[in-house]
Short mmCIF file of C-alpha atoms and ligand atoms in Angstrom, two decimals:
data_model
loop_
_atom_site.label_atom_id
_atom_site.label_comp_id
_atom_site.label_asym_id
_atom_site.label_seq_id
_atom_site.Cartn_x
_atom_site.Cartn_y
_atom_site.Cartn_z
CA UNK A 1 83.90 215.16 111.39
CA UNK A 2 85.77 213.78 107.79
CA UNK A 3 86.43 215.23 105.00
CA UNK A 4 87.35 215.25 101.62
CA UNK A 5 88.15 216.59 98.44
CA UNK A 6 85.73 215.83 95.60
CA UNK A 7 86.45 212.98 93.31
CA UNK A 8 88.36 214.57 89.83
CA UNK A 9 86.02 213.64 86.95
CA UNK A 10 83.45 212.41 88.99
CA UNK A 11 80.31 213.89 87.40
CA UNK A 12 78.63 217.28 87.49
CA UNK A 13 80.17 218.82 90.47
CA UNK A 14 78.18 221.18 93.22
CA UNK A 15 78.16 224.50 92.59
CA UNK A 16 78.75 226.36 95.83
CA UNK A 17 74.66 227.71 96.77
CA UNK A 18 75.16 223.55 96.90
CA UNK A 19 72.57 224.16 93.87
CA UNK A 20 73.48 221.30 91.72
CA UNK A 21 74.72 221.71 88.55
CA UNK A 22 73.41 221.65 85.73
CA UNK A 23 72.22 217.53 83.99
CA UNK A 24 73.46 217.07 80.11
CA UNK A 25 71.60 214.28 79.27
CA UNK A 26 73.05 212.21 76.96
CA UNK A 27 71.46 210.24 74.31
CA UNK A 28 73.12 206.10 73.52
CA UNK A 29 72.26 207.77 70.03
CA UNK A 30 71.34 211.18 68.83
CA UNK A 31 70.60 209.90 65.50
CA UNK A 32 67.63 211.32 64.26
CA UNK A 33 66.30 211.62 67.43
CA UNK A 34 64.66 214.76 69.41
CA UNK A 35 67.31 217.50 71.27
CA UNK A 36 67.60 216.72 74.49
CA UNK A 37 67.96 219.65 76.14
CA UNK A 38 70.43 221.01 78.45
CA UNK A 39 70.05 222.47 82.48
CA UNK A 40 67.91 221.76 85.24
CA UNK A 41 66.28 224.17 87.33
CA UNK A 42 66.63 222.96 91.12
CA UNK A 43 65.31 224.66 93.95
CA UNK A 44 67.88 226.96 95.59
CA UNK A 45 68.80 226.09 99.56
CA UNK A 46 66.62 228.36 101.52
CA UNK A 47 63.65 228.16 99.58
CA UNK A 48 60.40 228.41 101.67
CA UNK A 49 59.16 225.00 101.40
CA UNK A 50 55.95 223.82 99.21
CA UNK A 51 56.35 226.77 96.92
CA UNK A 52 54.65 226.36 94.02
CA UNK A 53 56.67 225.04 90.50
CA UNK A 54 57.62 228.41 88.77
CA UNK A 55 55.63 229.43 86.23
CA UNK A 56 57.06 228.34 82.59
CA UNK A 57 59.35 230.65 80.96
CA UNK A 58 57.17 233.75 79.15
CA UNK A 59 56.51 232.89 75.55
CA UNK A 60 57.75 229.42 75.60
CA UNK A 61 54.91 228.83 72.88
CA UNK A 62 54.64 226.81 69.80
CA UNK A 63 56.65 228.67 66.71
CA UNK A 64 59.03 230.97 69.34
CA UNK A 65 62.24 231.30 67.68
CA UNK A 66 63.66 232.16 70.85
CA UNK A 67 62.80 228.82 72.69
CA UNK A 68 65.75 226.42 71.80
CA UNK A 69 67.95 229.08 73.64
CA UNK A 70 65.39 229.93 76.05
CA UNK A 71 64.60 226.18 77.27
CA UNK A 72 68.03 225.68 77.99
CA UNK A 73 67.12 227.74 80.90
CA UNK A 74 63.89 226.40 81.68
CA UNK A 75 62.96 224.28 84.56
CA UNK A 76 61.98 221.42 84.18
CA UNK A 77 58.36 219.58 85.27
CA UNK A 78 58.55 219.42 88.99
CA UNK A 79 61.54 221.57 89.85
CA UNK A 80 61.62 223.01 93.01
CA UNK A 81 59.36 220.14 95.09
CA UNK A 82 61.38 218.56 97.42
CA UNK A 83 61.18 214.99 98.54
CA UNK A 84 62.06 213.33 100.69
CA UNK A 85 62.47 209.32 99.66
CA UNK A 86 63.28 207.05 102.83
CA UNK A 87 64.69 203.97 101.37
CA UNK A 88 63.12 200.83 100.66
CA UNK A 89 63.19 198.39 98.22
CA UNK A 90 62.15 198.41 94.45
CA UNK A 91 58.88 200.53 94.14
CA UNK A 92 59.63 203.35 96.36
CA UNK A 93 63.13 203.82 95.07
CA UNK A 94 61.14 203.99 91.03
CA UNK A 95 59.02 206.23 92.16
CA UNK A 96 61.18 208.76 93.94
CA UNK A 97 63.64 208.37 90.49
CA UNK A 98 60.88 209.39 88.25
CA UNK A 99 60.22 212.98 90.58
CA UNK A 100 63.80 213.35 90.10
CA UNK A 101 64.42 212.64 86.64
CA UNK A 102 61.34 215.53 85.93
CA UNK A 103 62.96 218.19 87.83
CA UNK A 104 62.59 217.32 91.50
CA UNK A 105 65.02 217.67 94.51
CA UNK A 106 64.95 213.85 95.84
CA UNK A 107 66.76 213.38 99.01
CA UNK A 108 67.02 209.57 100.39
CA UNK A 109 67.31 208.63 103.79
CA UNK A 110 69.93 206.10 104.03
CA UNK A 111 69.41 203.06 106.98
CA UNK A 112 72.53 204.11 109.37
CA UNK A 113 74.10 201.68 110.42
CA UNK A 114 73.95 200.94 106.73
CA UNK A 115 71.62 197.65 105.37
CA UNK A 116 72.22 195.61 102.65
CA UNK A 117 68.75 194.68 102.31
CA UNK A 118 67.09 198.19 100.74
CA UNK A 119 70.56 199.19 98.23
CA UNK A 120 68.99 200.76 95.43
CA UNK A 121 69.75 200.80 92.01
CA UNK A 122 66.79 203.42 90.91
CA UNK A 123 69.38 205.95 92.33
CA UNK A 124 69.70 208.53 89.68
CA UNK A 125 69.35 212.16 90.31
CA UNK A 126 68.98 212.08 93.82
CA UNK A 127 71.16 212.78 96.71
CA UNK A 128 71.94 210.46 99.86
CA UNK A 129 71.32 211.23 103.47
CA UNK A 130 72.44 208.58 105.76
CA UNK A 131 70.26 208.70 109.00
CA UNK A 132 69.33 206.51 111.98
CA UNK A 133 65.78 206.84 112.79
CA UNK A 134 65.68 204.02 115.40
CA UNK A 135 67.54 206.74 117.83
CA UNK A 136 65.56 209.87 119.04
CA UNK A 137 67.76 212.48 117.47
CA UNK A 138 67.77 210.66 114.36
CA UNK A 139 63.68 210.59 114.58
CA UNK A 140 63.71 214.41 115.48
CA UNK A 141 66.18 215.42 112.55
CA UNK A 142 63.76 213.33 110.39
CA UNK A 143 60.69 215.33 111.58
CA UNK A 144 62.22 218.93 111.14
CA UNK A 145 63.50 217.94 107.70
CA UNK A 146 60.03 216.88 106.92
CA UNK A 147 59.09 220.60 108.16
CA UNK A 148 60.80 222.15 104.76
CA UNK A 149 60.29 219.35 102.48
CA UNK A 150 56.80 218.92 99.96
CA UNK A 151 56.66 215.62 100.02
CA UNK A 152 57.38 211.87 102.18
CA UNK A 153 57.68 208.53 100.58
CA UNK A 154 57.37 206.36 103.28
CA UNK A 155 57.93 202.00 101.95
CA UNK A 156 57.49 200.76 105.45
CA UNK A 157 54.53 198.07 106.44
CA UNK A 158 52.04 199.76 108.45
CA UNK A 159 52.93 201.04 111.91
CA UNK A 160 56.91 201.02 111.49
CA UNK A 161 56.80 205.10 111.13
CA UNK A 162 53.91 205.41 114.21
CA UNK A 163 56.41 203.13 116.11
CA UNK A 164 59.37 205.47 115.38
CA UNK A 165 56.97 208.39 116.07
CA UNK A 166 56.99 209.65 112.77
CA UNK A 167 52.98 208.90 111.99
CA UNK A 168 50.90 211.05 109.73
CA UNK A 169 49.35 212.57 112.82
CA UNK A 170 52.60 213.64 113.76
CA UNK A 171 54.02 214.41 110.85
CA UNK A 172 50.90 216.72 109.10
CA UNK A 173 50.76 218.54 111.97
CA UNK A 174 54.08 219.66 112.07
CA UNK A 175 53.79 220.53 108.40
CA UNK A 176 50.04 220.86 106.65
CA UNK A 177 51.81 220.77 103.62
CA UNK A 178 53.31 218.37 103.47
CA UNK A 179 52.11 215.08 101.22
CA UNK A 180 52.92 211.97 102.85
CA UNK A 181 53.22 209.10 100.34
CA UNK A 182 52.26 205.61 102.15
CA UNK A 183 53.89 203.17 99.55
CA UNK A 184 53.25 199.43 101.05
CA UNK A 185 52.06 195.92 99.28
CA UNK A 186 48.13 195.51 101.29
CA UNK A 187 47.60 199.05 102.16
CA UNK A 188 46.97 200.73 105.39
CA UNK A 189 44.32 198.62 106.97
CA UNK A 190 42.78 195.30 105.92
CA UNK A 191 44.01 192.15 106.88
CA UNK A 192 47.01 192.05 105.82
CA UNK A 193 48.57 195.52 106.74
CA UNK A 194 51.22 194.66 108.79
CA UNK A 195 52.32 191.53 106.56
CA UNK A 196 55.23 191.00 104.38
CA UNK A 197 55.09 190.53 101.18
CA UNK A 198 56.32 190.97 97.43
CA UNK A 199 55.50 191.77 94.21
CA UNK A 200 53.88 187.87 93.84
CA UNK A 201 51.77 188.56 96.50
CA UNK A 202 50.27 191.70 95.48
CA UNK A 203 49.31 190.72 92.25
CA UNK A 204 47.50 187.38 93.20
CA UNK A 205 45.58 189.59 95.84
CA UNK A 206 44.76 191.77 93.12
CA UNK A 207 43.04 188.97 91.43
CA UNK A 208 45.57 189.70 88.02
CA UNK A 209 47.88 187.17 89.22
CA UNK A 210 45.06 184.60 88.29
CA UNK A 211 45.09 185.94 84.66
CA UNK A 212 48.18 185.48 83.48
CA UNK A 213 49.93 182.07 82.41
CA UNK A 214 50.04 179.39 79.52
CA UNK A 215 47.29 177.64 79.09
CA UNK A 216 47.29 173.62 81.74
CA UNK A 217 50.57 175.84 83.53
CA UNK A 218 50.57 178.00 87.27
CA UNK A 219 49.89 181.58 87.46
CA UNK A 220 53.14 183.25 86.17
CA UNK A 221 54.35 186.69 87.63
CA UNK A 222 55.72 188.93 84.86
CA UNK A 223 59.27 189.69 86.64
CA UNK A 224 58.42 192.05 89.35
CA UNK A 225 57.42 194.62 87.13
CA UNK A 226 53.23 194.69 87.48
CA UNK A 227 52.60 195.07 91.41
CA UNK A 228 55.78 196.63 92.70
CA UNK A 229 56.47 199.17 89.50
CA UNK A 230 53.37 199.99 88.05
CA UNK A 231 50.94 199.35 90.54
CA UNK A 232 53.30 200.87 93.09
CA UNK A 233 55.99 202.75 91.96
CA UNK A 234 54.44 204.64 89.36
CA UNK A 235 51.08 205.50 91.08
CA UNK A 236 51.98 206.12 94.09
CA UNK A 237 54.40 209.24 91.62
CA UNK A 238 50.92 209.47 89.90
CA UNK A 239 49.44 210.19 93.07
CA UNK A 240 52.25 212.47 94.44
CA UNK A 241 51.54 215.21 91.31
CA UNK A 242 47.84 215.30 91.48
CA UNK A 243 48.36 215.85 95.38
CA UNK A 244 50.86 218.30 94.53
CA UNK A 245 48.41 219.69 91.52
CA UNK A 246 45.67 220.09 94.56
CA UNK A 247 47.73 221.50 97.01
CA UNK A 248 48.48 224.93 94.41
CA UNK A 249 44.28 225.36 94.84
CA UNK A 250 43.95 224.11 99.14
CA UNK A 251 47.56 224.90 100.15
CA UNK A 252 46.93 221.41 102.17
CA UNK A 253 49.36 218.44 101.96
CA UNK A 254 47.56 215.13 102.35
CA UNK A 255 48.01 211.11 103.16
CA UNK A 256 48.41 208.81 100.75
CA UNK A 257 47.86 205.03 101.16
CA UNK A 258 49.54 203.58 97.36
CA UNK A 259 48.17 199.57 98.42
CA UNK A 260 50.39 197.89 95.32
CA UNK A 261 47.70 195.53 95.36
CA UNK A 262 44.41 198.19 94.65
CA UNK A 263 47.32 199.89 91.87
CA UNK A 264 47.73 196.76 89.96
CA UNK A 265 43.87 196.22 89.91
CA UNK A 266 43.48 199.57 88.94
CA UNK A 267 45.95 199.06 85.71
CA UNK A 268 43.70 195.92 85.54
CA UNK A 269 39.75 198.03 85.10
CA UNK A 270 40.03 197.40 81.14
CA UNK A 271 39.89 193.63 82.58
CA UNK A 272 37.07 193.65 84.29
CA UNK A 273 35.03 195.84 82.09
CA UNK A 274 35.76 193.98 79.21
CA UNK A 275 34.29 191.50 80.62
CA UNK A 276 31.29 191.23 78.83
CA UNK A 277 32.69 191.47 75.40
CA UNK A 278 33.62 187.37 75.65
CA UNK A 279 37.44 188.60 75.48
CA UNK A 280 38.33 186.51 78.50
CA UNK A 281 35.66 183.25 78.90
CA UNK A 282 38.02 180.87 78.86
CA UNK A 283 40.39 179.69 80.85
CA UNK A 284 43.82 180.72 81.71
CA UNK A 285 46.08 180.79 78.34
CA UNK A 286 43.62 180.17 75.65
CA UNK A 287 42.15 183.83 75.21
CA UNK A 288 43.35 186.15 72.59
CA UNK A 289 45.83 188.51 74.94
CA UNK A 290 46.71 185.42 77.02
CA UNK A 291 48.66 183.33 74.91
CA UNK A 292 45.92 182.20 73.16
CA UNK A 293 45.68 182.86 69.70
CA UNK A 294 48.05 182.35 66.85
CA UNK A 295 47.96 186.19 65.99
CA UNK A 296 49.12 187.11 69.11
CA UNK A 297 52.08 185.01 70.43
CA UNK A 298 55.56 184.96 70.22
CA UNK A 299 57.56 182.98 67.52
CA UNK A 300 61.21 182.01 67.37
CA UNK A 301 62.63 182.30 64.85
CA UNK A 302 66.33 180.11 63.05
CA UNK A 303 69.02 182.34 64.53
CA UNK A 304 67.49 181.29 67.92
CA UNK A 305 65.95 185.15 68.58
CA UNK A 306 61.96 185.84 68.93
CA UNK A 307 59.66 187.97 67.07
CA UNK A 308 56.15 189.12 68.42
CA UNK A 309 53.39 188.93 66.93
CA UNK A 310 50.02 191.25 67.83
CA UNK A 311 47.88 191.23 64.47
CA UNK A 312 44.84 191.56 66.36
CA UNK A 313 42.12 193.47 63.57
CA UNK A 314 41.23 191.19 60.23
CA UNK A 315 43.18 193.89 58.39
CA UNK A 316 46.21 193.39 60.34
CA UNK A 317 45.80 189.67 60.21
CA UNK A 318 46.03 189.28 56.80
CA UNK A 319 49.32 191.56 56.24
CA UNK A 320 50.72 188.44 58.82
CA UNK A 321 49.68 186.45 56.63
CA UNK A 322 51.09 187.98 53.25
CA UNK A 323 54.14 188.37 55.10
CA UNK A 324 54.61 184.50 56.32
CA UNK A 325 53.70 183.60 52.73
CA UNK A 326 49.97 181.89 53.91
CA UNK A 327 47.06 181.95 51.82
CA UNK A 328 43.79 182.33 54.57
CA UNK A 329 42.03 180.42 51.68
CA UNK A 330 44.17 177.50 53.23
CA UNK A 331 43.46 178.11 56.81
CA UNK A 332 41.24 177.78 59.43
CA UNK A 333 39.11 180.76 59.98
CA UNK A 334 41.31 183.67 62.11
CA UNK A 335 38.25 183.02 65.15
CA UNK A 336 38.59 179.41 65.36
CA UNK A 337 39.14 178.97 68.71
CA UNK A 338 39.85 175.17 68.63
CA UNK A 339 42.08 175.57 65.56
CA UNK A 340 44.40 177.79 67.62
CA UNK A 341 47.19 175.24 67.89
CA UNK A 342 47.05 173.78 65.55
CA UNK A 343 47.42 177.24 63.63
CA UNK A 344 49.84 178.53 66.50
CA UNK A 345 52.00 174.94 64.23
CA UNK A 346 51.94 176.23 61.16
CA UNK A 347 52.93 180.03 62.16
CA UNK A 348 55.87 178.58 64.46
CA UNK A 349 57.15 176.72 61.76
CA UNK A 350 57.08 179.18 59.24
CA UNK A 351 58.96 181.81 61.17
CA UNK A 352 61.46 178.98 62.41
CA UNK A 353 62.80 179.33 58.34
CA UNK A 354 64.43 182.25 58.20
CA UNK A 355 66.20 184.46 61.18
CA UNK A 356 64.83 187.92 62.59
CA UNK A 357 66.61 190.18 60.75
CA UNK A 358 65.22 188.23 57.69
CA UNK A 359 61.53 188.20 59.23
CA UNK A 360 62.30 192.07 60.31
CA UNK A 361 63.16 193.39 56.53
CA UNK A 362 59.87 191.10 55.86
CA UNK A 363 57.08 193.45 58.34
CA UNK A 364 59.27 196.27 58.59
CA UNK A 365 57.03 199.14 57.81
CA UNK A 366 53.60 197.30 57.16
CA UNK A 367 50.97 196.84 59.44
CA UNK A 368 51.64 193.44 60.38
CA UNK A 369 51.94 194.04 63.74
CA UNK A 370 54.99 192.47 63.73
CA UNK A 371 58.32 193.23 65.44
CA UNK A 372 61.60 191.53 67.09
CA UNK A 373 61.92 190.76 70.20
CA UNK A 374 64.66 192.65 71.65
CA UNK A 375 67.01 191.47 74.10
CA UNK A 376 68.47 194.06 76.72
CA UNK A 377 71.92 194.15 74.34
CA UNK A 378 69.92 194.78 71.21
CA UNK A 379 67.64 197.09 72.50
CA UNK A 380 69.05 200.25 73.06
CA UNK A 381 71.70 200.12 69.07
CA UNK A 382 67.32 199.37 67.48
CA UNK A 383 67.12 201.63 64.59
CA UNK A 384 63.65 203.05 66.14
CA UNK A 385 64.92 203.17 69.26
CA UNK A 386 68.86 205.44 68.17
CA UNK A 387 66.30 207.80 66.34
CA UNK A 388 64.61 208.18 69.24
CA UNK A 389 66.75 208.13 71.81
CA UNK A 390 64.97 205.97 74.13
CA UNK A 391 67.70 204.86 75.98
CA UNK A 392 70.91 206.71 77.89
CA UNK A 393 74.43 206.17 78.98
CA UNK A 394 75.65 207.48 81.92
CA UNK A 395 78.97 209.09 83.10
CA UNK A 396 79.59 205.25 84.03
CA UNK A 397 78.92 203.99 80.38
CA UNK A 398 75.65 202.23 82.47
CA UNK A 399 72.95 202.56 79.64
CA UNK A 400 69.21 203.05 81.13
CA UNK A 401 65.73 203.85 79.40
CA UNK A 402 65.36 207.32 79.02
CA UNK A 403 62.15 208.94 81.46
CA UNK A 404 58.58 209.08 79.96
CA UNK A 405 56.96 210.67 78.32
CA UNK A 406 58.57 213.11 76.82
CA UNK A 407 57.07 216.93 77.78
CA UNK A 408 57.65 219.61 74.63
CA UNK A 409 58.69 222.40 76.98
CA UNK A 410 59.84 220.73 80.01
CA UNK A 411 61.29 217.24 79.61
CA UNK A 412 62.78 215.10 82.11
CA UNK A 413 66.78 216.14 81.84
CA UNK A 414 67.88 212.84 83.60
CA UNK A 415 71.01 213.46 85.75
CA UNK A 416 74.27 211.72 84.40
CA UNK A 417 76.17 211.60 87.03
CA UNK A 418 76.72 207.86 89.05
CA UNK A 419 73.83 206.63 92.16
CA UNK A 420 74.82 208.39 95.18
CA UNK A 421 76.91 206.84 97.79
CA UNK A 422 75.19 206.18 100.99
CA UNK A 423 75.74 208.95 103.19
CA UNK A 424 77.66 211.02 100.62
CA UNK A 425 75.06 214.05 100.73
CA UNK A 426 74.24 214.18 104.60
CA UNK A 427 76.39 217.31 105.91
CA UNK A 428 74.91 219.35 102.51
CA UNK A 429 71.11 218.32 102.47
CA UNK A 430 71.69 219.11 106.79
CA UNK A 431 73.15 222.73 106.08
CA UNK A 432 70.58 223.24 103.22
CA UNK A 433 67.21 221.67 105.31
CA UNK A 434 68.59 224.88 107.92
CA UNK A 435 70.96 222.51 110.58
CA UNK A 436 73.44 224.54 112.28
CA UNK A 437 77.26 222.98 111.60
CA UNK A 438 77.93 222.06 115.42
CA UNK A 439 74.10 220.41 115.53
CA UNK A 440 75.47 218.35 112.37
CA UNK A 441 79.04 217.51 114.21
CA UNK A 442 76.73 216.60 117.16
CA UNK A 443 74.55 214.16 115.16
CA UNK A 444 77.45 212.71 113.74
CA UNK A 445 79.72 212.49 117.18
CA UNK A 446 76.37 210.67 118.50
CA UNK A 447 76.45 207.86 115.47
CA UNK A 448 73.08 209.51 114.63
CA UNK A 449 74.53 210.42 110.95
CA UNK A 450 77.11 208.66 108.56
CA UNK A 451 79.03 211.30 106.58
CA UNK A 452 80.89 209.25 103.31
CA UNK A 453 81.97 211.89 100.88
CA UNK A 454 84.15 209.79 98.18
CA UNK A 455 87.46 210.18 98.05
CA UNK A 456 89.82 211.92 95.51
CA UNK A 457 91.01 209.45 93.17
CA UNK A 458 94.39 210.58 92.65
C1 LIG B 501 60.48 191.43 94.48
C2 LIG B 501 60.51 192.80 95.02
C3 LIG B 501 61.87 192.81 95.92
C4 LIG B 501 62.95 192.29 94.82
C5 LIG B 501 64.01 193.05 95.93
C6 LIG B 501 65.50 192.17 95.15
C7 LIG B 501 65.97 192.05 94.47
C8 LIG B 501 66.53 192.59 97.05
C9 LIG B 501 66.77 192.05 97.99
C10 LIG B 501 67.63 192.03 98.41
C11 LIG B 501 68.79 192.35 97.98
C12 LIG B 501 70.10 191.83 98.46
C13 LIG B 501 70.63 192.08 99.05
O1 LIG B 501 70.45 193.11 99.09
C14 LIG B 501 72.33 191.87 99.43
C15 LIG B 501 73.12 192.52 98.20
C16 LIG B 501 73.24 193.80 98.35
C17 LIG B 501 74.35 193.80 97.12
O2 LIG B 501 74.29 195.59 97.28
C18 LIG B 501 73.96 193.39 95.77
C19 LIG B 501 73.33 192.10 95.55
C20 LIG B 501 72.60 191.62 96.52
C21 LIG B 501 72.36 190.17 97.02
C22 LIG B 501 71.00 192.50 97.38
C23 LIG B 501 69.69 192.08 95.54
C24 LIG B 501 69.17 192.13 94.98
O3 LIG B 501 68.86 193.83 95.39
C25 LIG B 501 67.65 192.18 96.09
C26 LIG B 501 67.92 190.19 96.62
C27 LIG B 501 59.55 193.55 96.21
O4 LIG B 501 58.65 192.84 95.79
S1 LIG B 501 60.44 194.80 96.72
C28 LIG B 501 58.48 195.11 97.54
C29 LIG B 501 58.26 194.42 98.61
N1 LIG B 501 57.03 195.11 99.33
C30 LIG B 501 57.55 196.29 100.21
O5 LIG B 501 58.44 197.60 99.76
C31 LIG B 501 55.57 196.66 100.39
C32 LIG B 501 55.77 197.84 101.87
N2 LIG B 501 56.78 197.32 102.88
C33 LIG B 501 57.30 196.38 103.91
O6 LIG B 501 56.13 195.48 103.55
C34 LIG B 501 58.10 195.52 104.12
O7 LIG B 501 59.04 196.74 104.22
C35 LIG B 501 59.01 195.09 103.68
C36 LIG B 501 59.40 194.65 102.21
C37 LIG B 501 58.14 193.48 103.59
C38 LIG B 501 59.97 194.45 104.23
O8 LIG B 501 60.20 194.12 105.79
P1 LIG B 501 60.57 194.33 107.04
O9 LIG B 501 60.69 194.25 108.09
O10 LIG B 501 62.16 194.71 106.12
O11 LIG B 501 61.27 196.06 107.28
P2 LIG B 501 59.44 196.99 107.32
O12 LIG B 501 59.14 195.83 108.52
O13 LIG B 501 58.98 197.93 106.36
O14 LIG B 501 60.30 197.56 108.94
C39 LIG B 501 61.20 198.91 108.32
C40 LIG B 501 62.48 198.53 109.58
O15 LIG B 501 63.88 199.14 109.04
C41 LIG B 501 63.95 200.47 110.34
N3 LIG B 501 64.19 201.46 109.60
C42 LIG B 501 63.63 202.16 108.43
N4 LIG B 501 64.84 202.95 107.92
C43 LIG B 501 65.13 203.08 109.28
C44 LIG B 501 67.05 204.07 109.57
N5 LIG B 501 67.24 204.82 108.46
N6 LIG B 501 67.15 203.90 110.25
C45 LIG B 501 66.91 202.96 111.27
N7 LIG B 501 66.07 201.82 110.98
C46 LIG B 501 65.90 202.22 109.77
C47 LIG B 501 62.32 200.30 110.32
O16 LIG B 501 62.41 200.94 112.13
C48 LIG B 501 61.70 199.08 110.88
O17 LIG B 501 62.97 198.48 112.04
P3 LIG B 501 61.42 197.38 113.00
O18 LIG B 501 61.42 196.62 112.28
O19 LIG B 501 62.54 197.45 114.06
O20 LIG B 501 60.50 198.44 113.31
#
């Protein structure tokens, strides 16, 4: 087996026990931001699978003067939870990253031989095990890993795991406490269960896509945020946390059938349940929240940037008009639908007269519901985001959003280490899950696993 020395300066190393070193969170700016706690309680190797997360430190309550000192050692909310994430495209990696950010020990099971298709960009806090599931000893190894895991995240279309002999019947028989999360676009049953698809297809099937887009234009998918990430990755993480909670009472695992189409449909409950409010009676792009209204729109500024306006309530709308220097008596009423296109043109011509910074100095601190549309270049340095330390920088100077929401006692402590290389932790993970050195050597020589330790950078 290949051996390698640790990369100097390569971020927090591993303790001899295999327990991860304490994580330190580095906010992009710490100015006035909430204190970031340090330290991370990871499960020790050999922790019995399925053990419920530890109770919070005694006395860690509001007003406790020792809280600051104790918080450094407090476990994160999901510490002790062991997750196996089978490498997939965008949604499953987000799901795994959320769990890792909040303290779970997430192992990403990468494809071996390597497949570029599933190159994960959301590997924060995870370790990588490269395993060929198509080879019987590889499938058997995953089966064994699942015996000691709490959660399996599976991102393939229906039937793939069954074909590998790794369906829920098999794995839950082996480990009845396992939470088997199946994250797909169309779900495990139904006409499309076995069809390929991507975010836009799931969004379309949910009905939500039909509501999005400007007047007289085709429906428009807002990046792949809604189905993949909100309806998929986040909903699946929620399902896992719910199932983990339920397991503390029943002692039993279960199967989660997380369909992105259904996840995003569920997110759209407000649209369904507000049908009789008259908010959605008009064609796409002509309603209040779908770019029809002049007071819920973006406007270009004189320096080519944009402002976002969301002045829905009459009192906020009045404040908007005041900031724009417009007199409401000289404008049609706020809710005069037929005048909206004309009003938009008026607002656009006013916004075009000043820079984004000038508009910010007019609207910041008012209730006009007007904010700058920030670019990725500007977002981390915006004063509000700096004050809340909303963005973090890893040890490769990569900026990304800090995990949300903020939990007061047990906040997420995201890893600052670079994402794992594929197969970087194969050996240590297998050892941790009870494989012997001899078994690992055999899997390696049979080309069932890949071991890819970073070379020393001397
Ligand atoms: C819109 C988004 C998707 C956006 C993704 C893009 C941003 C990226 C996609 C490709 C990337 C590029 C590419 O990687 C090349 C470059 C790499 C470089 O590093 C970076 C630049 C790249 C250009 C890179 C750039 C970008 O990252 C990309 C362009 C979405 O909507 S994501 C949501 C997709 N839907 C789902 O996840 C729903 C559930 N899944 C599915 O329906 C299917 O999995 C899916 C997605 C349709 C794919 O179908 P596929 O036929 O490929 O897979 P499955 O049927 O599920 O079967 C999996 C097979 O793989 C075998 N397998 C799995 N694990 C292992 C293992 N460990 N060992 C061995 N074999 C394994 C499994 O047995 C299955 O085999 P069979 O087919 O034989 O049964």
